mmCIF file of C-alpha atoms and ligand atoms in Angstrom:
data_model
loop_
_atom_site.group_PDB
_atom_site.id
_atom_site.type_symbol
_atom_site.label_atom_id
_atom_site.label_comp_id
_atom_site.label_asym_id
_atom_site.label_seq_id
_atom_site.Cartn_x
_atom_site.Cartn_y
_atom_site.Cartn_z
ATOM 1 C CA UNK L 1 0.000 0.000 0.000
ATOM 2 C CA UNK L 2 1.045 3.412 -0.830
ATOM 3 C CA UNK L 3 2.003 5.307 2.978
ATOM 4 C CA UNK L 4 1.989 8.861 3.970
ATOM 5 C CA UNK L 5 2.776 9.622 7.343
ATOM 6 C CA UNK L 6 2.557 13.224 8.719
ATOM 7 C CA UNK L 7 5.682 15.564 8.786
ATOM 8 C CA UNK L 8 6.513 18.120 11.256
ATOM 9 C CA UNK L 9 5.709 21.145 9.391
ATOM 10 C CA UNK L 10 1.528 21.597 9.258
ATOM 11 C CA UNK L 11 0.115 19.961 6.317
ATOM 12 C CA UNK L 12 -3.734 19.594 7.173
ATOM 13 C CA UNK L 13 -5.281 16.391 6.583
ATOM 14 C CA UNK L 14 -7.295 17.262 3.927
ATOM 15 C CA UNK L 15 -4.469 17.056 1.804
ATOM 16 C CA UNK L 16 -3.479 14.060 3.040
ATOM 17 C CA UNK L 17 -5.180 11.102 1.289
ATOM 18 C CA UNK L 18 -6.103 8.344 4.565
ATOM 19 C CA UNK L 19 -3.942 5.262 3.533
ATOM 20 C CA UNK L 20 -7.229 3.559 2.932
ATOM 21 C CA UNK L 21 -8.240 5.508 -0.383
ATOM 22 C CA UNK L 22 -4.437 4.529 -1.899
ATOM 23 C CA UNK L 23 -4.577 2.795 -4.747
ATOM 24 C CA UNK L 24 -1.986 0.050 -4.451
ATOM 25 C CA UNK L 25 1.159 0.239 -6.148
ATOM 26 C CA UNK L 26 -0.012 -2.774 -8.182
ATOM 27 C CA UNK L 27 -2.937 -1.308 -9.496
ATOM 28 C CA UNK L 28 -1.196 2.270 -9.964
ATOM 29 C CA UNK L 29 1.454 0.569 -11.630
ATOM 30 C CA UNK L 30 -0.535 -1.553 -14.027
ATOM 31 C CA UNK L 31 -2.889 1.755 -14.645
ATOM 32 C CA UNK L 32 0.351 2.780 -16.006
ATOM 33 C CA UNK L 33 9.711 26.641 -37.464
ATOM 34 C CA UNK L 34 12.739 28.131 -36.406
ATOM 35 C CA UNK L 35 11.947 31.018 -33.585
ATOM 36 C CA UNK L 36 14.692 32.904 -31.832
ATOM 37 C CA UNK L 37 14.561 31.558 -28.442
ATOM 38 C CA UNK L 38 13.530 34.997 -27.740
ATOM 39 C CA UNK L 39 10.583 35.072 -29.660
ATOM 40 C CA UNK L 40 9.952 31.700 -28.324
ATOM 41 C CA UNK L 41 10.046 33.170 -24.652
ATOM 42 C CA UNK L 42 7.806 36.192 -25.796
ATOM 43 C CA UNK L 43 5.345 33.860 -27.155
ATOM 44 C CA UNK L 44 5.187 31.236 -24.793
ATOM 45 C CA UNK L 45 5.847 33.199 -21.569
ATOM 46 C CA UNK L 46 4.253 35.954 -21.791
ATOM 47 C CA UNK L 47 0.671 36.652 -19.863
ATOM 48 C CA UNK L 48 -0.534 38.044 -23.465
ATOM 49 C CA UNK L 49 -0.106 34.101 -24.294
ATOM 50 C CA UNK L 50 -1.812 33.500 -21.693
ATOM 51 C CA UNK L 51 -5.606 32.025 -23.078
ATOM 52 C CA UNK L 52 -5.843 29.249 -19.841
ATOM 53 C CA UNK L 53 -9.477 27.749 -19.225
ATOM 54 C CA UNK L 54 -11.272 30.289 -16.792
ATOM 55 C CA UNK L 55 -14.906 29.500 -15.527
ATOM 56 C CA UNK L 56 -14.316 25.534 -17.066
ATOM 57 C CA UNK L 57 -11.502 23.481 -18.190
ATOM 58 C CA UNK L 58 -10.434 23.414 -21.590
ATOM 59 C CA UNK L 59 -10.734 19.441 -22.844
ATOM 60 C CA UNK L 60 -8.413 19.558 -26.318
ATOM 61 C CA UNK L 61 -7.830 16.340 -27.002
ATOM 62 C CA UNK L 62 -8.473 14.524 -23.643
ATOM 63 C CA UNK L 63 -12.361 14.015 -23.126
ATOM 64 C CA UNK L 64 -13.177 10.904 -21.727
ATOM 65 C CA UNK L 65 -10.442 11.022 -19.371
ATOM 66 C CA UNK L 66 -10.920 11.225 -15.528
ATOM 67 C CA UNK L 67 -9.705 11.320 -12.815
ATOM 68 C CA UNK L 68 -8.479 8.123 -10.264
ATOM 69 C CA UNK L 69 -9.237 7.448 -6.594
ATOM 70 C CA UNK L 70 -8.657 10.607 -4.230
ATOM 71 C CA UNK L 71 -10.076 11.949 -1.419
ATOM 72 C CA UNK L 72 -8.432 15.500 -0.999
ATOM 73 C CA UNK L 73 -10.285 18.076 -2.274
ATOM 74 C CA UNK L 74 -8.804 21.234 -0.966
ATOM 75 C CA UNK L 75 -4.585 22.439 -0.507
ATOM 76 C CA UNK L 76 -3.964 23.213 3.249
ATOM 77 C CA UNK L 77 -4.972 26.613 2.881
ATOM 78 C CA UNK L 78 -8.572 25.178 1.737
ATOM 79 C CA UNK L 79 -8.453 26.115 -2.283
ATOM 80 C CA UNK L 80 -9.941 23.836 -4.193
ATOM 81 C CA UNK L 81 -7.913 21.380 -6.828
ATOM 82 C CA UNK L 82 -7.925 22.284 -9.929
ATOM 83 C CA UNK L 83 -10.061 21.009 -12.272
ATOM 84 C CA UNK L 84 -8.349 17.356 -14.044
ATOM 85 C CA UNK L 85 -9.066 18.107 -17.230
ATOM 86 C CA UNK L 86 -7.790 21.532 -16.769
ATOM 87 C CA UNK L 87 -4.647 19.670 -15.295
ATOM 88 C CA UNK L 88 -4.038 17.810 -18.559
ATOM 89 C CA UNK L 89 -4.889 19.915 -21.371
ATOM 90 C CA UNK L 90 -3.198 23.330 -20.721
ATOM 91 C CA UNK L 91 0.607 22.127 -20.449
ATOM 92 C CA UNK L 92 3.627 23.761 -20.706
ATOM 93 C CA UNK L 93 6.151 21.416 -22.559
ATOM 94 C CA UNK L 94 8.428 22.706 -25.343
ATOM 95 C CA UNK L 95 9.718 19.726 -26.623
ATOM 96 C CA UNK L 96 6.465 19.071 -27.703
ATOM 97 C CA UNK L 97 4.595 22.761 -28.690
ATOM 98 C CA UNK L 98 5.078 26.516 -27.036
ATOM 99 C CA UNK L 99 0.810 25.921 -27.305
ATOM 100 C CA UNK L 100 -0.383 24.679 -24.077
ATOM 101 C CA UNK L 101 -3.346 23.275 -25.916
ATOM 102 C CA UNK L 102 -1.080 21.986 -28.834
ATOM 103 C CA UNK L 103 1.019 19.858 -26.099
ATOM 104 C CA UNK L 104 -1.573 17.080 -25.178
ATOM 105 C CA UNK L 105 -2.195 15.757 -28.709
ATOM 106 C CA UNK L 106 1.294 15.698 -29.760
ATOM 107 C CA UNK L 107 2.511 14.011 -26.831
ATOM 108 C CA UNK L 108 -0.057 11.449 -26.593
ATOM 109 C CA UNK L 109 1.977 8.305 -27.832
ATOM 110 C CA UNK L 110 5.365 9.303 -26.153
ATOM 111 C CA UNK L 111 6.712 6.385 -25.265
ATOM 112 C CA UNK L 112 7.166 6.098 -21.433
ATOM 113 C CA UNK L 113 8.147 2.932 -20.950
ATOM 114 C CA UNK L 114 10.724 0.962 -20.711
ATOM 115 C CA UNK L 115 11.992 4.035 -19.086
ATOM 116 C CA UNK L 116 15.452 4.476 -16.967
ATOM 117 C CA UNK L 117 16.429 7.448 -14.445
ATOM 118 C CA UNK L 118 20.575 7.583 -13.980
ATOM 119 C CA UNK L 119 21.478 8.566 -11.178
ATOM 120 C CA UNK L 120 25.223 9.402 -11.037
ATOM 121 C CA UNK L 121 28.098 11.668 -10.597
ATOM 122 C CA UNK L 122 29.598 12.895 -6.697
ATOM 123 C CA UNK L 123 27.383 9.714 -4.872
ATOM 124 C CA UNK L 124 28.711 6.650 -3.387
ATOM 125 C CA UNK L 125 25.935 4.217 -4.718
ATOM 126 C CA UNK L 126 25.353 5.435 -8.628
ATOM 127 C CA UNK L 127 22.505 3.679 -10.039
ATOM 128 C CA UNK L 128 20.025 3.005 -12.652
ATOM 129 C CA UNK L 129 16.533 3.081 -11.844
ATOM 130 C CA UNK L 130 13.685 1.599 -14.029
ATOM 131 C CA UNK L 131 10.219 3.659 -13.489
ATOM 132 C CA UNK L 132 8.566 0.732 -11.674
ATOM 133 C CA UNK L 133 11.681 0.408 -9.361
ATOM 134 C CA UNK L 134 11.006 4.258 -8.428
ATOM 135 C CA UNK L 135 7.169 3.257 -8.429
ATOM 136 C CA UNK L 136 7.911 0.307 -5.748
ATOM 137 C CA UNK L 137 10.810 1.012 -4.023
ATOM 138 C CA UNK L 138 9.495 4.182 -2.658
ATOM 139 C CA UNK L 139 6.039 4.595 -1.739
ATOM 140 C CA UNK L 140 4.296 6.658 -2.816
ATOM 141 C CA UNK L 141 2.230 9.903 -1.231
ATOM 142 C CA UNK L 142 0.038 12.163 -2.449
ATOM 143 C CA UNK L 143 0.691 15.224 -2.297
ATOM 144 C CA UNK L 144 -1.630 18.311 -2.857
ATOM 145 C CA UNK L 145 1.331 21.338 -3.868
ATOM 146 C CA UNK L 146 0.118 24.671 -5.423
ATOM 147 C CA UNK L 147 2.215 25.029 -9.136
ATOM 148 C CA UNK L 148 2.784 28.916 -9.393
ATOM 149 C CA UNK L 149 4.044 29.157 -13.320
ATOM 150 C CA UNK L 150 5.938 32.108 -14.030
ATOM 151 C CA UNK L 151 3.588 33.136 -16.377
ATOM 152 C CA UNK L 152 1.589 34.183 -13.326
ATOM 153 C CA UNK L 153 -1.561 31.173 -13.858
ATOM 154 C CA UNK L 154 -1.596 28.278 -11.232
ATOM 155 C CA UNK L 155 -3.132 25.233 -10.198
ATOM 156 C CA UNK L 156 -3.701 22.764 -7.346
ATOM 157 C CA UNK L 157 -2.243 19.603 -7.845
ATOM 158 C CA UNK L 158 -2.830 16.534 -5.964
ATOM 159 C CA UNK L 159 -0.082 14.706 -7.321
ATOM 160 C CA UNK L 160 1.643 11.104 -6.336
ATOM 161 C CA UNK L 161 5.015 10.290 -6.275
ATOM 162 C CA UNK L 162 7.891 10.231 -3.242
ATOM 163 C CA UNK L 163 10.143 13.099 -1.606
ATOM 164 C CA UNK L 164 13.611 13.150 -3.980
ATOM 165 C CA UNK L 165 15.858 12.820 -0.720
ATOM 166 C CA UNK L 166 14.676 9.307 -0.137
ATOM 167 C CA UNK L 167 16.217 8.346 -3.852
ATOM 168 C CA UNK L 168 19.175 11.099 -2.911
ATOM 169 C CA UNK L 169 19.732 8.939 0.571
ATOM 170 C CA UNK L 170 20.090 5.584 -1.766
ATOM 171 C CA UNK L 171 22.663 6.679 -3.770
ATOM 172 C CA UNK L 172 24.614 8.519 -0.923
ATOM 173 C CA UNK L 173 25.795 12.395 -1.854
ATOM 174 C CA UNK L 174 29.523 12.678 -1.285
ATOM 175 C CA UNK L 175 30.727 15.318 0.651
ATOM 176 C CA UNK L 176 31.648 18.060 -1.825
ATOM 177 C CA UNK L 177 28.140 17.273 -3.777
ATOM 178 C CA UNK L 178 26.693 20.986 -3.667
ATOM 179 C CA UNK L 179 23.919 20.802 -6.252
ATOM 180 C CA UNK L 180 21.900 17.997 -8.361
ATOM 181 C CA UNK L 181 21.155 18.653 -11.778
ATOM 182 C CA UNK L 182 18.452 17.262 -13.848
ATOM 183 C CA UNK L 183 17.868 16.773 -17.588
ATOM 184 C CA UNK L 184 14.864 15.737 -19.838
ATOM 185 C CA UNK L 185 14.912 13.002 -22.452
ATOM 186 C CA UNK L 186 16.356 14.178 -25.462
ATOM 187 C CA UNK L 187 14.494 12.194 -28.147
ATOM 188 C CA UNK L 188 13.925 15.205 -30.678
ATOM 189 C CA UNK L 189 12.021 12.055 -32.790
ATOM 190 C CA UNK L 190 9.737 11.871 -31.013
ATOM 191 C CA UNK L 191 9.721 15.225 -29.488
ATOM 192 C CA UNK L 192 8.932 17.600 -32.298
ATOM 193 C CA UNK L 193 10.142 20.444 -30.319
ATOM 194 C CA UNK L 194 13.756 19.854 -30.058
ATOM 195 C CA UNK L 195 14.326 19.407 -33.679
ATOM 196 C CA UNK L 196 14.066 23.314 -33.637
ATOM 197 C CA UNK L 197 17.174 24.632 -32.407
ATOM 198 C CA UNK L 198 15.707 27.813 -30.063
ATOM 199 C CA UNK L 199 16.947 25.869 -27.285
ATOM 200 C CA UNK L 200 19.784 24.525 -26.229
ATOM 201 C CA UNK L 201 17.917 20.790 -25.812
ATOM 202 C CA UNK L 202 17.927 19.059 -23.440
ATOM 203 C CA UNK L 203 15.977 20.720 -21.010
ATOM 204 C CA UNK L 204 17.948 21.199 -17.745
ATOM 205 C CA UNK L 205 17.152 22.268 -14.302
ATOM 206 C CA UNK L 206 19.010 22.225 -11.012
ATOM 207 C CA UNK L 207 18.376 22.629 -7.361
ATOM 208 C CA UNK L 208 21.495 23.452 -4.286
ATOM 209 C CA UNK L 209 21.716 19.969 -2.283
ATOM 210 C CA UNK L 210 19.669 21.659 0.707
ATOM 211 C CA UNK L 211 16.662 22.319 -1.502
ATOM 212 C CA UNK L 212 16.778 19.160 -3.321
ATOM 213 C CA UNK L 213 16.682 17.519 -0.215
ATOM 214 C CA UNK L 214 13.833 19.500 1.143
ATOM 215 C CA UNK L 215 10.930 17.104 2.239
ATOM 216 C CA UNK L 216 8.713 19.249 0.313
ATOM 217 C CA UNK L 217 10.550 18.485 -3.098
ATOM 218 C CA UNK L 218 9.031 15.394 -4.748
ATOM 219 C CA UNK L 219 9.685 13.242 -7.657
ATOM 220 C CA UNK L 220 6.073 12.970 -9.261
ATOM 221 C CA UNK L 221 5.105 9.678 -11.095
ATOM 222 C CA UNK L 222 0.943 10.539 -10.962
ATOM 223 C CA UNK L 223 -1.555 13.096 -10.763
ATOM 224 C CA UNK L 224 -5.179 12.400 -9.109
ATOM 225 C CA UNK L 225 -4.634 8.754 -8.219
ATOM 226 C CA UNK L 226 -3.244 7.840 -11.617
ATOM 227 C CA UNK L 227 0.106 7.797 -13.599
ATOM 228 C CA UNK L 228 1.012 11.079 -15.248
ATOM 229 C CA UNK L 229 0.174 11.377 -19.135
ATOM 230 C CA UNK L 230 2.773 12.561 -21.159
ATOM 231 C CA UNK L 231 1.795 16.366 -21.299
ATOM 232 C CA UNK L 232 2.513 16.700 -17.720
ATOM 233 C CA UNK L 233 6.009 14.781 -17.360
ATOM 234 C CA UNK L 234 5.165 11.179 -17.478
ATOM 235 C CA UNK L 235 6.875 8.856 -16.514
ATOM 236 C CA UNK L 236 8.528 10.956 -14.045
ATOM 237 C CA UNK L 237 9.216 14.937 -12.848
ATOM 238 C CA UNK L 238 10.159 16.861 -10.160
ATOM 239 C CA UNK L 239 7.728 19.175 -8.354
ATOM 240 C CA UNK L 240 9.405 21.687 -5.870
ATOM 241 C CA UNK L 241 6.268 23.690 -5.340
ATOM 242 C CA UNK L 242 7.909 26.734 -3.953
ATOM 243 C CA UNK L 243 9.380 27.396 -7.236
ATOM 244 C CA UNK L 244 8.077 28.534 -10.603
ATOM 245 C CA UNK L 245 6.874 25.947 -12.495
ATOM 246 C CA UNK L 246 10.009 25.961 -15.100
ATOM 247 C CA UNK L 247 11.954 24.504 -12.186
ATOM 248 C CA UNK L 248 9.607 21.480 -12.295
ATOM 249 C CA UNK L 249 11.397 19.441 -15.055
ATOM 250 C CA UNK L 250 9.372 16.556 -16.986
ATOM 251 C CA UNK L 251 10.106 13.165 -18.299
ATOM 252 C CA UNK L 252 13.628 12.959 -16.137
ATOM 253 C CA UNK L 253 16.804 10.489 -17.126
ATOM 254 C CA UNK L 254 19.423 11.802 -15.365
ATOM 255 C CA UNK L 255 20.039 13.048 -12.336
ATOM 256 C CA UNK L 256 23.476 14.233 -11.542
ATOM 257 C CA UNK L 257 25.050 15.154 -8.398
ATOM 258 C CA UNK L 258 27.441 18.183 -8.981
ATOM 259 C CA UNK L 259 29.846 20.378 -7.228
ATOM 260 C CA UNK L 260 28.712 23.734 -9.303
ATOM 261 C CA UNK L 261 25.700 25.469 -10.041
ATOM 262 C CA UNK L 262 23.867 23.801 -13.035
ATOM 263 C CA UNK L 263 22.740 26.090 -15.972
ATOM 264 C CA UNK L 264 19.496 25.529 -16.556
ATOM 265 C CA UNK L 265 17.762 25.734 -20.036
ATOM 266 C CA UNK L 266 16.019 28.974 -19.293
ATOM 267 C CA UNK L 267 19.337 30.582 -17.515
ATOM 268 C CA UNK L 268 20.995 30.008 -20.797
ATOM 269 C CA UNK L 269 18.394 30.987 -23.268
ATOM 270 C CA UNK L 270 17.318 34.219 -21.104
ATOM 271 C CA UNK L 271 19.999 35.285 -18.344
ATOM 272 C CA UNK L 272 18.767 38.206 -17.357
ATOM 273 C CA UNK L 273 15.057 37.014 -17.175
ATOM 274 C CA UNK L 274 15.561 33.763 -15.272
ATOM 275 C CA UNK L 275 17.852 32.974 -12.322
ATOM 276 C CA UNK L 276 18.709 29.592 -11.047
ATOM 277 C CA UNK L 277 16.699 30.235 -7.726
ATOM 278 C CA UNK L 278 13.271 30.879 -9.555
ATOM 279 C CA UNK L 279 11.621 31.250 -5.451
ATOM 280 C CA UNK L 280 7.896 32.013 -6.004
ATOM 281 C CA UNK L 281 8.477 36.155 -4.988
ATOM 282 C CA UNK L 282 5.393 38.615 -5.360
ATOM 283 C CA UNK L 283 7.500 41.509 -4.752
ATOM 284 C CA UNK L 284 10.662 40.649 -7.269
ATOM 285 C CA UNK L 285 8.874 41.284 -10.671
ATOM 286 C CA UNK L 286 9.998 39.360 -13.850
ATOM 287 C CA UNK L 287 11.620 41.809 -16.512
ATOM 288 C CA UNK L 288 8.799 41.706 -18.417
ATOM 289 C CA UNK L 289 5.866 41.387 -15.503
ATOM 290 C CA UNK L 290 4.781 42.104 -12.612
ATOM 291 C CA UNK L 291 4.856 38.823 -9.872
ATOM 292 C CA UNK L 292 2.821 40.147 -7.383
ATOM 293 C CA UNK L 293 -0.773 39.249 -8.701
ATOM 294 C CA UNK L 294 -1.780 35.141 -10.366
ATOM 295 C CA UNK L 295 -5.099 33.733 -12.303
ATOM 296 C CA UNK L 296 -6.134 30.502 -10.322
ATOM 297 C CA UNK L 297 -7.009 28.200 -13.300
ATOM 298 C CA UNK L 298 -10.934 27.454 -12.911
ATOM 299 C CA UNK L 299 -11.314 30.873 -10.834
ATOM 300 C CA UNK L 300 -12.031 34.526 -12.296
ATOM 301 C CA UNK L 301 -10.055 37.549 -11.290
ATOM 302 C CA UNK L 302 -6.583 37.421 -9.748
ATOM 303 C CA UNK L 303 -5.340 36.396 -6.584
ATOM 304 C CA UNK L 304 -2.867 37.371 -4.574
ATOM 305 C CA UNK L 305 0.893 35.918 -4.996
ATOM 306 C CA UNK L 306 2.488 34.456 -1.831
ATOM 307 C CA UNK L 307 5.786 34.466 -0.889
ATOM 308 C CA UNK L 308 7.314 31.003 -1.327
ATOM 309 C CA UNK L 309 3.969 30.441 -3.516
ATOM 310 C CA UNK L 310 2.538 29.814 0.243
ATOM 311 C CA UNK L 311 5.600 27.347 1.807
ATOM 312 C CA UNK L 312 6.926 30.332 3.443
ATOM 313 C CA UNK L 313 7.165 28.126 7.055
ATOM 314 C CA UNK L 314 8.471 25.363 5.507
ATOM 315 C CA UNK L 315 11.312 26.608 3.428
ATOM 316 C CA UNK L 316 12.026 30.075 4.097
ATOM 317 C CA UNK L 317 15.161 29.284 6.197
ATOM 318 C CA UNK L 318 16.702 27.509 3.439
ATOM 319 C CA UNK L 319 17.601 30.930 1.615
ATOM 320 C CA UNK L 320 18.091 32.731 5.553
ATOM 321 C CA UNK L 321 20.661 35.672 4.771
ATOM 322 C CA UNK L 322 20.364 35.738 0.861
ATOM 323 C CA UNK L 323 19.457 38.425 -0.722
ATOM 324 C CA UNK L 324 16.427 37.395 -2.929
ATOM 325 C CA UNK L 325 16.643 40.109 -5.097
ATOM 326 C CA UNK L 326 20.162 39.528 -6.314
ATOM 327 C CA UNK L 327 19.398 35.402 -6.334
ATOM 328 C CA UNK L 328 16.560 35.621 -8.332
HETATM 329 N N1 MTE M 1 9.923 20.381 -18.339
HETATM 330 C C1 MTE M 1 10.335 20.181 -19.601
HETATM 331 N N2 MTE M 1 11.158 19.151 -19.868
HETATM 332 N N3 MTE M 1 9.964 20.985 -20.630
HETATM 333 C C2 MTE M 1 9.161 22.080 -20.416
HETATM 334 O O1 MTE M 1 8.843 22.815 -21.369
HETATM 335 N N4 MTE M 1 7.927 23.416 -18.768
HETATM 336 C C3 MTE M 1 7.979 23.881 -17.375
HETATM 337 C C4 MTE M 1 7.809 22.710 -16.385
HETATM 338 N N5 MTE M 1 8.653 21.593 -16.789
HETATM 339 C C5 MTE M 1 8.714 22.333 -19.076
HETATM 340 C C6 MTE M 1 9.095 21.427 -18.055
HETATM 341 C C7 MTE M 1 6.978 24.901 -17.081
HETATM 342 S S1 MTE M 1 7.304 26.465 -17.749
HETATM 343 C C8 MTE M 1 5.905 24.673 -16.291
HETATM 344 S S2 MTE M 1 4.878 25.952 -15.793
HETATM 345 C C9 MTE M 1 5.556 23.311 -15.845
HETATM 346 O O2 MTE M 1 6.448 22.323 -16.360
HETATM 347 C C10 MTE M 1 4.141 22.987 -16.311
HETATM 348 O O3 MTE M 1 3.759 21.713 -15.846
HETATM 349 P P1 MTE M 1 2.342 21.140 -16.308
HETATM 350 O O4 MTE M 1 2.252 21.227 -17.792
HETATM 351 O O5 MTE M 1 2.284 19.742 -15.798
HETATM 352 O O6 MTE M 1 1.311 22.041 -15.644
#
């Protein structure tokens, strides 16, 4: 059975699935043009582009698909989930299109299995993991994270999967491992995306050791009960829900420990735009727009942005004398 015990920072139960309402490994298992990259990051990241599902969710591509077994229906601050068609119809995944709408059908027969996550560099145990050893070595939780995209829209998301450091604690960080980087299949068959050269493929992403091992920071295998589709990362992502969303990397195969700061895909393509931090930050405005205000997919008007997109408890003294202005 999948297990969630309670941690020591205050997560309320309702977004805690009781043990009982799991669905068992076994079952989840088996249920299993050339643009500058500037223009690209105009188009695609830019609250103009912005067209998200308001009063109902969008369903391009994905009708007949529903939700699995879940009991949450509320974050801990008592929002509401979003909506799961919402969930997986407006993606953001450029290998596949820069049109949230576009991603779903193109991604629909990526192949996600056999898949293998390497796990490697400054450890003591390097591995290779295949997707169901992830899926049954570690249970799995579910865990109900608000995604804050950069782009200023954002979701609830009860998602499944298991806290990174338990994988991180297998494979044994050496001492002068200072940051884990993370990279993206790089299949630009069948991922129509990367056979345009805006970006500098693969997709990259990195988190300092202390954030990566964060409780809070999962590795995602599902979304509402069931394995993820391909538009939102399947077989496997990272969620660290006090980030943007951009720091959430899909469809993972290698996870390196490091003794530098990676360079992610978006710090090369746009330096001045995006930092490695990334913190959720109302009152540190992107270049090109403001942070302070988000559109709750499903919801009308704005809401307020919160610092540390709400995990201000749980992670603030992770960046304790930093200037978050400067590490953006
Ligand atoms: N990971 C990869 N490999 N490629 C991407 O384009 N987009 C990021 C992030 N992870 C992206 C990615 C962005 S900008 C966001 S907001 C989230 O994924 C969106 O996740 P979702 O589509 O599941 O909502």
């Amino acid at each position: 059975m999948l297990i969630k015990t309670r941690k020591s920072y205050d997560i309320s139960s309702a977004e805690i699935t009781p043990e009982r309402l799991y669905l068992s490994r076994r079952q989840f298992i088996k249920g299993a043009a050339a643009l500058s990259a500037t223009a690209l990051i105009a188009a695609a990241c830019s609250p103009v582009a912005d067209n998200a599902p308001r009063g109902r969710a969008a369903t391009t591509g994905t009708e007949g698909q529903t939700p699995g077994a879940i009991l949450a229906t509320t974050d801990e601050l008592g929002d509401p989930l979003t909506d799961y068609q919402a969930i997986v119809s407006y993606n953001n995944y450029y290998e596949f299109s820069i049109e949230k709408e576009g991603v779903a059908p193109l991604a629909q027969n990526f192949v996600t299995s056999p898949w293998q996550v390497e796990v490697y560099g400054l450890v003591r145990n390097p591995g290779v993991y295949d997707i169901d050893d992830l899926r049954t070595r570690f249970d799995q939780e579910e865990r109900v994270y608000r995604l804050r995209c950069v782009e200023a829209w954002s979701m609830v998301i009860p998602w499944v999967g298991f806290p990174l450091h338990k994988l991180l604690d297998q494979v044994e960080p050496l001492a002068e491992a200072t940051h884990v980087r993370f990279e993206t299949l790089y299949d630009p068959q069948q991922m129509p995306g990367q056979r345009r050269r805006s970006f500098n493929w693969p997709y990259v992403e990195g988190l300092r050791l202390d954030e990566a091992r964060h409780d809070l920071t999962l590795l995602a295998t599902g979304i509402y009960g069931k394995p993820l589709l391909p538009q939102n990362g399947a077989p496997v992502r990272l969620v660290v829900p006090w980030k943007y969303g951009f720091k959430s990397i899909k469809s993972i195969v290698k996870i390196e420990l490091v003794n530098y700061q990676p360079v992610s895909l978006w710090m090369a393509a746009a330096p001045n735009e995006y930092g490695f931090y990334a913190n959720v930050n109302p009152s540190v405005p992107h270049p090109r727009w403001s942070q302070a205000s988000e559109r709750r997919i499903g919801e009308w008007g704005r809401r307020d942005t919160l610092l540390f997109n709400g995990y201000e408890a749980q992670v603030a003294a992770l960046y304790a004398g930093q200037d978050l202005r400067r590490d953006f």
